[in-house]
PDB file of C-alpha atoms in Angstrom:
ATOM      1  CA  UNK P   1      11.434 -14.629 -29.685  1.00  0.00           C
ATOM      2  CA  UNK P   2      15.054 -16.313 -30.373  1.00  0.00           C
ATOM      3  CA  UNK P   3      18.229 -14.566 -30.504  1.00  0.00           C
ATOM      4  CA  UNK P   4      20.428 -14.081 -33.697  1.00  0.00           C
ATOM      5  CA  UNK P   5      22.898 -15.788 -31.848  1.00  0.00           C
ATOM      6  CA  UNK P   6      20.592 -18.519 -31.649  1.00  0.00           C
ATOM      7  CA  UNK P   7      18.881 -18.186 -35.322  1.00  0.00           C
ATOM      8  CA  UNK P   8      22.662 -18.312 -36.262  1.00  0.00           C
ATOM      9  CA  UNK P   9      23.644 -21.809 -35.116  1.00  0.00           C
ATOM     10  CA  UNK P  10      20.268 -23.004 -35.826  1.00  0.00           C
ATOM     11  CA  UNK P  11      20.912 -21.787 -39.840  1.00  0.00           C
ATOM     12  CA  UNK P  12      24.786 -23.487 -39.303  1.00  0.00           C
ATOM     13  CA  UNK P  13      23.219 -26.808 -38.024  1.00  0.00           C
ATOM     14  CA  UNK P  14      21.010 -26.298 -41.492  1.00  0.00           C
ATOM     15  CA  UNK P  15      24.065 -25.798 -43.154  1.00  0.00           C
ATOM     16  CA  UNK P  16      25.940 -29.049 -41.664  1.00  0.00           C
ATOM     17  CA  UNK P  17      23.376 -31.162 -42.158  1.00  0.00           C
ATOM     18  CA  UNK P  18      23.178 -30.323 -45.723  1.00  0.00           C
ATOM     19  CA  UNK P  19      26.982 -30.421 -46.197  1.00  0.00           C
ATOM     20  CA  UNK P  20      26.960 -33.819 -43.961  1.00  0.00           C
ATOM     21  CA  UNK P  21      24.403 -35.508 -46.682  1.00  0.00           C
ATOM     22  CA  UNK P  22      26.251 -34.101 -49.533  1.00  0.00           C
ATOM     23  CA  UNK P  23      29.480 -35.723 -48.250  1.00  0.00           C
ATOM     24  CA  UNK P  24      27.889 -39.105 -48.154  1.00  0.00           C
ATOM     25  CA  UNK P  25      26.384 -38.278 -51.535  1.00  0.00           C
ATOM     26  CA  UNK P  26      29.992 -38.635 -52.628  1.00  0.00           C
ATOM     27  CA  UNK P  27      31.462 -41.402 -50.725  1.00  0.00           C
ATOM     28  CA  UNK P  28      28.013 -43.229 -51.982  1.00  0.00           C
ATOM     29  CA  UNK P  29      29.099 -42.173 -55.734  1.00  0.00           C
ATOM     30  CA  UNK P  30      32.989 -43.533 -55.557  1.00  0.00           C
ATOM     31  CA  UNK P  31      31.765 -46.765 -54.059  1.00  0.00           C
ATOM     32  CA  UNK P  32      30.140 -47.548 -56.327  1.00  0.00           C
ATOM     33  CA  UNK P  33      32.404 -46.426 -58.871  1.00  0.00           C
ATOM     34  CA  UNK P  34      34.376 -49.204 -57.505  1.00  0.00           C
ATOM     35  CA  UNK P  35      31.362 -52.233 -57.391  1.00  0.00           C
ATOM     36  CA  UNK P  36      31.201 -50.963 -61.186  1.00  0.00           C
ATOM     37  CA  UNK P  37      34.887 -51.397 -61.947  1.00  0.00           C
ATOM     38  CA  UNK P  38      35.239 -54.688 -59.972  1.00  0.00           C
ATOM     39  CA  UNK P  39      31.807 -56.464 -61.595  1.00  0.00           C
ATOM     40  CA  UNK P  40      33.287 -54.636 -64.923  1.00  0.00           C
ATOM     41  CA  UNK P  41      29.550 -53.272 -65.754  1.00  0.00           C
ATOM     42  CA  UNK P  42      30.609 -50.011 -66.804  1.00  0.00           C
ATOM     43  CA  UNK P  43      30.451 -50.704 -70.776  1.00  0.00           C
ATOM     44  CA  UNK P  44      26.198 -51.069 -69.855  1.00  0.00           C
ATOM     45  CA  UNK P  45      24.704 -47.555 -70.487  1.00  0.00           C
ATOM     46  CA  UNK P  46      21.903 -48.132 -67.826  1.00  0.00           C
ATOM     47  CA  UNK P  47      24.952 -48.246 -65.150  1.00  0.00           C
ATOM     48  CA  UNK P  48      26.097 -45.057 -66.977  1.00  0.00           C
ATOM     49  CA  UNK P  49      22.764 -43.233 -66.606  1.00  0.00           C
ATOM     50  CA  UNK P  50      23.236 -44.145 -63.347  1.00  0.00           C
ATOM     51  CA  UNK P  51      26.654 -42.425 -63.073  1.00  0.00           C
ATOM     52  CA  UNK P  52      24.399 -39.091 -64.878  1.00  0.00           C
ATOM     53  CA  UNK P  53      22.143 -39.056 -62.112  1.00  0.00           C
ATOM     54  CA  UNK P  54      24.416 -39.617 -59.414  1.00  0.00           C
ATOM     55  CA  UNK P  55      26.600 -36.403 -60.734  1.00  0.00           C
ATOM     56  CA  UNK P  56      23.040 -34.265 -61.447  1.00  0.00           C
ATOM     57  CA  UNK P  57      22.762 -34.859 -57.517  1.00  0.00           C
ATOM     58  CA  UNK P  58      25.994 -33.231 -56.542  1.00  0.00           C
ATOM     59  CA  UNK P  59      25.685 -29.925 -58.964  1.00  0.00           C
ATOM     60  CA  UNK P  60      21.907 -30.412 -57.231  1.00  0.00           C
ATOM     61  CA  UNK P  61      23.543 -30.328 -53.740  1.00  0.00           C
ATOM     62  CA  UNK P  62      26.401 -27.636 -54.602  1.00  0.00           C
ATOM     63  CA  UNK P  63      23.475 -25.328 -55.679  1.00  0.00           C
ATOM     64  CA  UNK P  64      20.998 -25.846 -52.822  1.00  0.00           C
ATOM     65  CA  UNK P  65      23.821 -25.724 -50.057  1.00  0.00           C
ATOM     66  CA  UNK P  66      25.429 -21.751 -51.623  1.00  0.00           C
ATOM     67  CA  UNK P  67      21.501 -20.879 -51.670  1.00  0.00           C
ATOM     68  CA  UNK P  68      21.039 -21.715 -48.215  1.00  0.00           C
ATOM     69  CA  UNK P  69      24.735 -20.015 -47.351  1.00  0.00           C
ATOM     70  CA  UNK P  70      24.048 -16.559 -49.335  1.00  0.00           C
ATOM     71  CA  UNK P  71      20.949 -16.751 -47.620  1.00  0.00           C
ATOM     72  CA  UNK P  72      22.004 -16.819 -44.462  1.00  0.00           C
ATOM     73  CA  UNK P  73      24.528 -14.140 -45.162  1.00  0.00           C
ATOM     74  CA  UNK P  74      21.885 -12.348 -46.408  1.00  0.00           C
ATOM     75  CA  UNK P  75      19.088 -12.331 -43.958  1.00  0.00           C
ATOM     76  CA  UNK P  76      21.209 -12.286 -41.121  1.00  0.00           C
ATOM     77  CA  UNK P  77      24.559 -11.062 -41.089  1.00  0.00           C
ATOM     78  CA  UNK P  78      27.168 -13.284 -39.423  1.00  0.00           C
ATOM     79  CA  UNK P  79      30.379 -12.003 -38.522  1.00  0.00           C
ATOM     80  CA  UNK P  80      33.915 -13.646 -36.740  1.00  0.00           C
ATOM     81  CA  UNK P  81      32.780 -17.795 -35.916  1.00  0.00           C
ATOM     82  CA  UNK P  82      29.933 -17.848 -37.511  1.00  0.00           C
ATOM     83  CA  UNK P  83      30.699 -15.931 -41.106  1.00  0.00           C
ATOM     84  CA  UNK P  84      33.915 -18.250 -40.880  1.00  0.00           C
ATOM     85  CA  UNK P  85      31.510 -21.211 -40.832  1.00  0.00           C
ATOM     86  CA  UNK P  86      30.037 -20.138 -44.041  1.00  0.00           C
ATOM     87  CA  UNK P  87      33.151 -19.642 -45.517  1.00  0.00           C
ATOM     88  CA  UNK P  88      33.868 -23.357 -44.342  1.00  0.00           C
ATOM     89  CA  UNK P  89      31.125 -24.396 -46.640  1.00  0.00           C
ATOM     90  CA  UNK P  90      31.478 -22.869 -49.682  1.00  0.00           C
ATOM     91  CA  UNK P  91      35.113 -23.596 -49.611  1.00  0.00           C
ATOM     92  CA  UNK P  92      33.929 -27.340 -49.043  1.00  0.00           C
ATOM     93  CA  UNK P  93      31.376 -27.942 -51.394  1.00  0.00           C
ATOM     94  CA  UNK P  94      33.691 -26.660 -54.139  1.00  0.00           C
ATOM     95  CA  UNK P  95      36.167 -29.032 -53.014  1.00  0.00           C
ATOM     96  CA  UNK P  96      33.111 -32.134 -52.891  1.00  0.00           C
ATOM     97  CA  UNK P  97      31.622 -31.222 -56.248  1.00  0.00           C
ATOM     98  CA  UNK P  98      35.259 -31.525 -57.759  1.00  0.00           C
ATOM     99  CA  UNK P  99      35.557 -35.059 -56.418  1.00  0.00           C
ATOM    100  CA  UNK P 100      32.141 -35.923 -57.812  1.00  0.00           C
ATOM    101  CA  UNK P 101      33.518 -34.715 -61.072  1.00  0.00           C
ATOM    102  CA  UNK P 102      36.141 -37.374 -61.089  1.00  0.00           C
ATOM    103  CA  UNK P 103      34.026 -40.351 -60.450  1.00  0.00           C
ATOM    104  CA  UNK P 104      32.061 -38.822 -63.271  1.00  0.00           C
ATOM    105  CA  UNK P 105      35.220 -39.102 -64.931  1.00  0.00           C
ATOM    106  CA  UNK P 106      36.753 -42.160 -64.288  1.00  0.00           C
ATOM    107  CA  UNK P 107      33.298 -44.105 -65.461  1.00  0.00           C
ATOM    108  CA  UNK P 108      33.392 -41.768 -68.885  1.00  0.00           C
ATOM    109  CA  UNK P 109      36.976 -43.232 -69.318  1.00  0.00           C
ATOM    110  CA  UNK P 110      35.814 -46.908 -68.738  1.00  0.00           C
ATOM    111  CA  UNK P 111      32.290 -46.642 -70.821  1.00  0.00           C
ATOM    112  CA  UNK P 112      33.359 -44.873 -74.032  1.00  0.00           C
ATOM    113  CA  UNK P 113      37.109 -45.959 -73.886  1.00  0.00           C
ATOM    114  CA  UNK P 114      38.078 -48.837 -76.799  1.00  0.00           C
ATOM    115  CA  UNK P 115      41.400 -49.198 -74.803  1.00  0.00           C
ATOM    116  CA  UNK P 116      41.735 -52.750 -73.166  1.00  0.00           C
ATOM    117  CA  UNK P 117      43.623 -52.737 -70.032  1.00  0.00           C
ATOM    118  CA  UNK P 118      45.865 -55.661 -68.961  1.00  0.00           C
ATOM    119  CA  UNK P 119      44.769 -57.626 -66.038  1.00  0.00           C
ATOM    120  CA  UNK P 120      47.440 -56.185 -63.898  1.00  0.00           C
ATOM    121  CA  UNK P 121      46.959 -53.027 -64.233  1.00  0.00           C
ATOM    122  CA  UNK P 122      42.802 -53.402 -63.901  1.00  0.00           C
ATOM    123  CA  UNK P 123      43.700 -54.982 -60.359  1.00  0.00           C
ATOM    124  CA  UNK P 124      46.611 -52.243 -59.820  1.00  0.00           C
ATOM    125  CA  UNK P 125      44.065 -49.442 -60.539  1.00  0.00           C
ATOM    126  CA  UNK P 126      41.194 -51.071 -58.320  1.00  0.00           C
ATOM    127  CA  UNK P 127      43.884 -51.430 -55.550  1.00  0.00           C
ATOM    128  CA  UNK P 128      44.265 -47.760 -55.878  1.00  0.00           C
ATOM    129  CA  UNK P 129      41.097 -47.361 -55.792  1.00  0.00           C
ATOM    130  CA  UNK P 130      39.882 -48.901 -52.958  1.00  0.00           C
ATOM    131  CA  UNK P 131      42.884 -47.527 -50.813  1.00  0.00           C
ATOM    132  CA  UNK P 132      41.538 -44.000 -51.531  1.00  0.00           C
ATOM    133  CA  UNK P 133      38.140 -44.325 -50.999  1.00  0.00           C
ATOM    134  CA  UNK P 134      39.506 -46.179 -47.333  1.00  0.00           C
ATOM    135  CA  UNK P 135      41.182 -42.649 -46.846  1.00  0.00           C
ATOM    136  CA  UNK P 136      38.729 -40.086 -48.454  1.00  0.00           C
ATOM    137  CA  UNK P 137      35.992 -41.799 -46.397  1.00  0.00           C
ATOM    138  CA  UNK P 138      37.709 -42.070 -42.938  1.00  0.00           C
ATOM    139  CA  UNK P 139      39.183 -38.057 -43.823  1.00  0.00           C
ATOM    140  CA  UNK P 140      35.913 -36.668 -44.309  1.00  0.00           C
ATOM    141  CA  UNK P 141      33.913 -38.845 -41.284  1.00  0.00           C
ATOM    142  CA  UNK P 142      36.832 -37.490 -39.050  1.00  0.00           C
ATOM    143  CA  UNK P 143      35.650 -33.577 -40.486  1.00  0.00           C
ATOM    144  CA  UNK P 144      31.722 -34.871 -39.570  1.00  0.00           C
ATOM    145  CA  UNK P 145      32.315 -36.369 -36.250  1.00  0.00           C
ATOM    146  CA  UNK P 146      35.132 -34.831 -34.467  1.00  0.00           C
ATOM    147  CA  UNK P 147      36.885 -31.465 -33.592  1.00  0.00           C
ATOM    148  CA  UNK P 148      38.757 -29.753 -36.484  1.00  0.00           C
ATOM    149  CA  UNK P 149      42.478 -29.826 -35.207  1.00  0.00           C
ATOM    150  CA  UNK P 150      41.556 -33.545 -34.156  1.00  0.00           C
ATOM    151  CA  UNK P 151      40.618 -34.115 -37.958  1.00  0.00           C
ATOM    152  CA  UNK P 152      43.087 -32.391 -39.656  1.00  0.00           C
ATOM    153  CA  UNK P 153      46.143 -33.504 -37.718  1.00  0.00           C
ATOM    154  CA  UNK P 154      44.270 -37.661 -38.257  1.00  0.00           C
ATOM    155  CA  UNK P 155      43.617 -36.675 -41.559  1.00  0.00           C
ATOM    156  CA  UNK P 156      47.398 -35.333 -42.856  1.00  0.00           C
ATOM    157  CA  UNK P 157      48.021 -39.527 -41.036  1.00  0.00           C
ATOM    158  CA  UNK P 158      45.791 -40.777 -43.305  1.00  0.00           C
ATOM    159  CA  UNK P 159      46.452 -39.180 -46.281  1.00  0.00           C
ATOM    160  CA  UNK P 160      50.918 -39.521 -45.658  1.00  0.00           C
ATOM    161  CA  UNK P 161      50.315 -43.365 -45.479  1.00  0.00           C
ATOM    162  CA  UNK P 162      47.805 -43.774 -48.210  1.00  0.00           C
ATOM    163  CA  UNK P 163      50.775 -41.350 -50.284  1.00  0.00           C
ATOM    164  CA  UNK P 164      52.977 -44.097 -49.215  1.00  0.00           C
ATOM    165  CA  UNK P 165      51.047 -46.434 -51.004  1.00  0.00           C
ATOM    166  CA  UNK P 166      50.286 -44.607 -53.470  1.00  0.00           C
ATOM    167  CA  UNK P 167      54.174 -43.787 -54.766  1.00  0.00           C
ATOM    168  CA  UNK P 168      54.756 -48.045 -54.352  1.00  0.00           C
ATOM    169  CA  UNK P 169      51.859 -48.582 -57.067  1.00  0.00           C
ATOM    170  CA  UNK P 170      53.368 -46.264 -59.323  1.00  0.00           C
ATOM    171  CA  UNK P 171      56.476 -48.149 -59.371  1.00  0.00           C
ATOM    172  CA  UNK P 172      54.771 -51.605 -59.766  1.00  0.00           C
ATOM    173  CA  UNK P 173      52.974 -50.175 -62.702  1.00  0.00           C
ATOM    174  CA  UNK P 174      56.059 -48.291 -64.313  1.00  0.00           C
ATOM    175  CA  UNK P 175      56.957 -52.085 -63.783  1.00  0.00           C
ATOM    176  CA  UNK P 176      54.353 -52.814 -65.355  1.00  0.00           C
ATOM    177  CA  UNK P 177      54.961 -50.837 -68.194  1.00  0.00           C
ATOM    178  CA  UNK P 178      58.166 -51.593 -69.361  1.00  0.00           C
ATOM    179  CA  UNK P 179      57.074 -54.739 -70.457  1.00  0.00           C
ATOM    180  CA  UNK P 180      53.786 -52.862 -72.962  1.00  0.00           C
ATOM    181  CA  UNK P 181      54.272 -51.397 -76.395  1.00  0.00           C
ATOM    182  CA  UNK P 182      54.217 -47.247 -76.736  1.00  0.00           C
ATOM    183  CA  UNK P 183      50.485 -47.841 -78.004  1.00  0.00           C
ATOM    184  CA  UNK P 184      49.866 -49.086 -75.005  1.00  0.00           C
ATOM    185  CA  UNK P 185      51.770 -46.775 -72.823  1.00  0.00           C
ATOM    186  CA  UNK P 186      50.444 -44.616 -74.763  1.00  0.00           C
ATOM    187  CA  UNK P 187      47.334 -45.281 -74.126  1.00  0.00           C
ATOM    188  CA  UNK P 188      47.662 -45.658 -70.763  1.00  0.00           C
ATOM    189  CA  UNK P 189      49.634 -42.422 -70.099  1.00  0.00           C
ATOM    190  CA  UNK P 190      46.407 -40.747 -71.766  1.00  0.00           C
ATOM    191  CA  UNK P 191      43.856 -42.517 -70.184  1.00  0.00           C
ATOM    192  CA  UNK P 192      43.925 -44.484 -66.920  1.00  0.00           C
ATOM    193  CA  UNK P 193      46.660 -42.975 -65.530  1.00  0.00           C
ATOM    194  CA  UNK P 194      44.452 -39.738 -65.742  1.00  0.00           C
ATOM    195  CA  UNK P 195      42.532 -41.926 -63.521  1.00  0.00           C
ATOM    196  CA  UNK P 196      44.485 -42.526 -61.194  1.00  0.00           C
ATOM    197  CA  UNK P 197      45.746 -39.174 -60.518  1.00  0.00           C
ATOM    198  CA  UNK P 198      42.187 -38.445 -59.466  1.00  0.00           C
ATOM    199  CA  UNK P 199      41.524 -40.912 -57.211  1.00  0.00           C
ATOM    200  CA  UNK P 200      45.290 -39.301 -55.612  1.00  0.00           C
ATOM    201  CA  UNK P 201      43.813 -35.728 -56.334  1.00  0.00           C
ATOM    202  CA  UNK P 202      40.664 -36.462 -54.082  1.00  0.00           C
ATOM    203  CA  UNK P 203      42.230 -37.940 -51.397  1.00  0.00           C
ATOM    204  CA  UNK P 204      44.286 -33.717 -51.103  1.00  0.00           C
ATOM    205  CA  UNK P 205      40.493 -32.480 -51.320  1.00  0.00           C
ATOM    206  CA  UNK P 206      39.557 -34.512 -48.622  1.00  0.00           C
ATOM    207  CA  UNK P 207      42.102 -32.814 -46.973  1.00  0.00           C
ATOM    208  CA  UNK P 208      41.120 -29.361 -48.113  1.00  0.00           C
ATOM    209  CA  UNK P 209      37.861 -29.900 -46.388  1.00  0.00           C
ATOM    210  CA  UNK P 210      39.342 -30.067 -43.194  1.00  0.00           C
ATOM    211  CA  UNK P 211      41.414 -27.569 -43.447  1.00  0.00           C
ATOM    212  CA  UNK P 212      38.395 -25.732 -44.378  1.00  0.00           C
ATOM    213  CA  UNK P 213      36.903 -26.195 -41.255  1.00  0.00           C
ATOM    214  CA  UNK P 214      40.453 -25.636 -39.262  1.00  0.00           C
ATOM    215  CA  UNK P 215      39.548 -21.739 -40.474  1.00  0.00           C
ATOM    216  CA  UNK P 216      36.667 -21.397 -38.222  1.00  0.00           C
ATOM    217  CA  UNK P 217      38.755 -21.049 -34.687  1.00  0.00           C
ATOM    218  CA  UNK P 218      42.356 -21.265 -36.288  1.00  0.00           C
ATOM    219  CA  UNK P 219      42.401 -19.108 -39.279  1.00  0.00           C
ATOM    220  CA  UNK P 220      46.338 -18.092 -38.860  1.00  0.00           C
ATOM    221  CA  UNK P 221      47.253 -21.156 -38.939  1.00  0.00           C
ATOM    222  CA  UNK P 222      44.923 -21.977 -41.962  1.00  0.00           C
ATOM    223  CA  UNK P 223      46.362 -19.337 -43.859  1.00  0.00           C
ATOM    224  CA  UNK P 224      49.552 -19.716 -43.263  1.00  0.00           C
ATOM    225  CA  UNK P 225      49.486 -23.466 -43.967  1.00  0.00           C
ATOM    226  CA  UNK P 226      47.911 -22.385 -47.475  1.00  0.00           C
ATOM    227  CA  UNK P 227      50.596 -19.727 -48.294  1.00  0.00           C
ATOM    228  CA  UNK P 228      53.239 -22.860 -47.525  1.00  0.00           C
ATOM    229  CA  UNK P 229      51.002 -25.061 -49.940  1.00  0.00           C
ATOM    230  CA  UNK P 230      51.323 -21.955 -52.291  1.00  0.00           C
ATOM    231  CA  UNK P 231      54.870 -21.444 -51.849  1.00  0.00           C
ATOM    232  CA  UNK P 232      55.898 -24.810 -52.686  1.00  0.00           C
ATOM    233  CA  UNK P 233      53.640 -25.894 -55.547  1.00  0.00           C
ATOM    234  CA  UNK P 234      54.930 -22.661 -57.274  1.00  0.00           C
ATOM    235  CA  UNK P 235      58.380 -23.766 -56.484  1.00  0.00           C
ATOM    236  CA  UNK P 236      57.863 -27.088 -58.121  1.00  0.00           C
ATOM    237  CA  UNK P 237      56.306 -25.243 -60.965  1.00  0.00           C
ATOM    238  CA  UNK P 238      59.809 -22.925 -61.549  1.00  0.00           C
ATOM    239  CA  UNK P 239      61.946 -26.299 -61.622  1.00  0.00           C
TER     240      UNK P 239
END
């Protein structure tokens, strides 16, 4: 008869396999989003319906993993690292679900919006999207294949490089908008600029996932890092 430790490890392997599938699903969704925008097929209903199905599958992944984690807790009563592993998975599927939501929101904008983006703005949007997907894929695949601290440190480097390019693109975007009408600028600020922000936020969510797995064996580092983030965010809001 297997020991409780063996049962827990088997449960961890099962839930991590499900989580890995969810990660690849999210990456696939973002890549399909890029292809759709590049091919300008986002006004086709069959394409939109395809993304609705991808979003529904994302929600199913989240629900299935949540059920699995609840089952592990109720049946096996994990403690210490085992429990922190479950917490890391639970926190991470929230980040993945938000990333999938962002992709759905972007395709919905392109599908329903009557605003015509200038070629320069659309090309810049595609460039930022490509760079965000590259960053997300590298960060998340590191989480799946490397030690937590190693994937976290590499993830921060990738995020830093992306953020540098992201800021440069925003400067470029401001130059493009300086030649647009007030109405065009208004449409951008309430429409596609939100999409561009979603791209940046999704890289943040990928980093959150590296931190969630760092929590398993480095809970002090994780918690202190989270407190620093919360404090920094609060300071920015107060200003």
